[in-house]
GROMACS .gro file of C-alpha atoms in nm:
model
  100
    1MET     CA    1  -1.240  10.673  14.615
    2GLU     CA    2  -1.153  10.727  14.978
    3ILE     CA    3  -1.006  11.003  15.189
    4THR     CA    4  -0.685  10.851  15.320
    5GLU     CA    5  -0.550  11.151  15.511
    6VAL     CA    6  -0.683  11.473  15.661
    7ARG     CA    7  -0.451  11.749  15.782
    8VAL     CA    8  -0.603  12.035  15.981
    9PHE     CA    9  -0.428  12.370  16.028
   10PRO     CA   10  -0.627  12.580  16.279
   11VAL     CA   11  -0.618  12.959  16.253
   12ASN     CA   12  -0.739  13.222  16.496
   13GLU     CA   13  -0.965  13.441  16.283
   14ASP     CA   14  -1.323  13.558  16.318
   15LYS     CA   15  -1.498  13.330  16.066
   16LEU     CA   16  -1.213  13.125  15.921
   17LYS     CA   17  -1.133  12.851  16.172
   18ALA     CA   18  -0.890  12.623  15.983
   19TYR     CA   19  -0.730  12.532  15.654
   20VAL     CA   20  -0.755  12.167  15.555
   21THR     CA   21  -0.563  11.940  15.319
   22ILE     CA   22  -0.709  11.603  15.220
   23THR     CA   23  -0.545  11.314  15.040
   24LEU     CA   24  -0.750  11.081  14.819
   25ASP     CA   25  -0.644  10.719  14.771
   26ASN     CA   26  -0.293  10.799  14.896
   27CYS     CA   27  -0.217  10.959  14.558
   28PHE     CA   28  -0.410  11.287  14.505
   29VAL     CA   29  -0.399  11.595  14.732
   30VAL     CA   30  -0.656  11.875  14.759
   31ARG     CA   31  -0.535  12.179  14.954
   32ASP     CA   32  -0.699  12.496  15.079
   33LEU     CA   33  -1.033  12.362  15.193
   34LYS     CA   34  -1.152  12.588  15.475
   35VAL     CA   35  -1.349  12.536  15.795
   36ILE     CA   36  -1.576  12.841  15.819
   37HIS     CA   37  -1.802  12.949  16.106
   38GLY     CA   38  -2.117  13.071  15.933
   39ASN     CA   39  -2.458  13.186  16.055
   40THR     CA   40  -2.577  12.828  16.112
   41GLY     CA   41  -2.252  12.675  16.241
   42LEU     CA   42  -1.941  12.525  16.088
   43PHE     CA   43  -1.918  12.431  15.721
   44ILE     CA   44  -1.649  12.340  15.470
   45ALA     CA   45  -1.563  12.578  15.186
   46MET     CA   46  -1.400  12.424  14.882
   47PRO     CA   47  -1.082  12.565  14.725
   48ALA     CA   48  -1.175  12.862  14.507
   49LYS     CA   49  -1.021  13.116  14.274
   50ARG     CA   50  -1.113  13.485  14.261
   51ARG     CA   51  -1.253  13.589  13.923
   52LYS     CA   52  -1.192  13.921  13.753
   53ASP     CA   53  -1.534  14.047  13.868
   54GLY     CA   54  -1.441  13.977  14.235
   55SER     CA   55  -1.660  13.669  14.273
   56PHE     CA   56  -1.520  13.327  14.361
   57LYS     CA   57  -1.543  13.003  14.162
   58ASP     CA   58  -1.474  12.662  14.319
   59ILE     CA   59  -1.178  12.491  14.154
   60ALA     CA   60  -1.244  12.151  14.315
   61HIS     CA   61  -1.570  12.029  14.466
   62PRO     CA   62  -1.788  11.719  14.516
   63LEU     CA   63  -2.036  11.651  14.238
   64ASN     CA   64  -2.320  11.538  14.465
   65SER     CA   65  -2.457  11.611  14.811
   66GLU     CA   66  -2.382  11.264  14.947
   67THR     CA   67  -2.010  11.303  14.879
   68ARG     CA   68  -2.009  11.658  15.018
   69GLU     CA   69  -2.179  11.544  15.339
   70ARG     CA   70  -1.930  11.260  15.393
   71MET     CA   71  -1.636  11.494  15.330
   72GLU     CA   72  -1.776  11.759  15.565
   73GLN     CA   73  -1.843  11.504  15.838
   74MET     CA   74  -1.493  11.362  15.825
   75ILE     CA   75  -1.322  11.701  15.805
   76LEU     CA   76  -1.526  11.846  16.092
   77GLU     CA   77  -1.454  11.538  16.308
   78GLU     CA   78  -1.081  11.589  16.251
   79TYR     CA   79  -1.116  11.963  16.316
   80GLU     CA   80  -1.279  11.891  16.653
   81ARG     CA   81  -1.001  11.643  16.739
   82GLU     CA   82  -0.738  11.902  16.647
   83LEU     CA   83  -0.902  12.160  16.875
   84GLY     CA   84  -0.873  11.911  17.160
   85ARG     CA   85  -0.501  11.864  17.106
   86SER     CA   86  -0.229  12.085  17.245
   87GLU     CA   87  -0.045  12.327  17.017
   88GLY     CA   88   0.200  12.158  16.783
   89GLU     CA   89   0.208  11.969  16.457
   90PRO     CA   90  -0.108  11.954  16.243
   91LEU     CA   91  -0.319  11.644  16.284
   92ARG     CA   92  -0.244  11.373  16.026
   93VAL     CA   93  -0.494  11.090  16.022
   94ALA     CA   94  -0.501  10.783  15.806
   95ALA     CA   95  -0.867  10.736  15.729
   96GLY     CA   96  -0.896  10.415  15.529
   97SER     CA   97  -1.258  10.356  15.628
   98HIS     CA   98  -1.394  10.673  15.468
   99ASP     CA   99  -1.493  10.604  15.111
  100LEU     CA  100  -1.621  10.881  14.884
   0.00000   0.00000   0.00000
């Protein structure tokens, strides 16, 4: 499986830096990933749903650390590129060389 598109939507909030949508194999979309600025730097938060007790549960996530690291690397690279661009449309990148 490969990430074939990454769309970054920067926001101007304290810890939340961007929303991200990824497309897998040109046929499956995962929305609402988040770029978060934490205590040790930027990281990617997976889409989550609030539970009745107020906690959050991921609704989509990688099953192993290798896949998570590749996803994070690719998303953060695209986030940095988007920061370097002028205001306008979100960045859309075909990323055929990034297999999961």
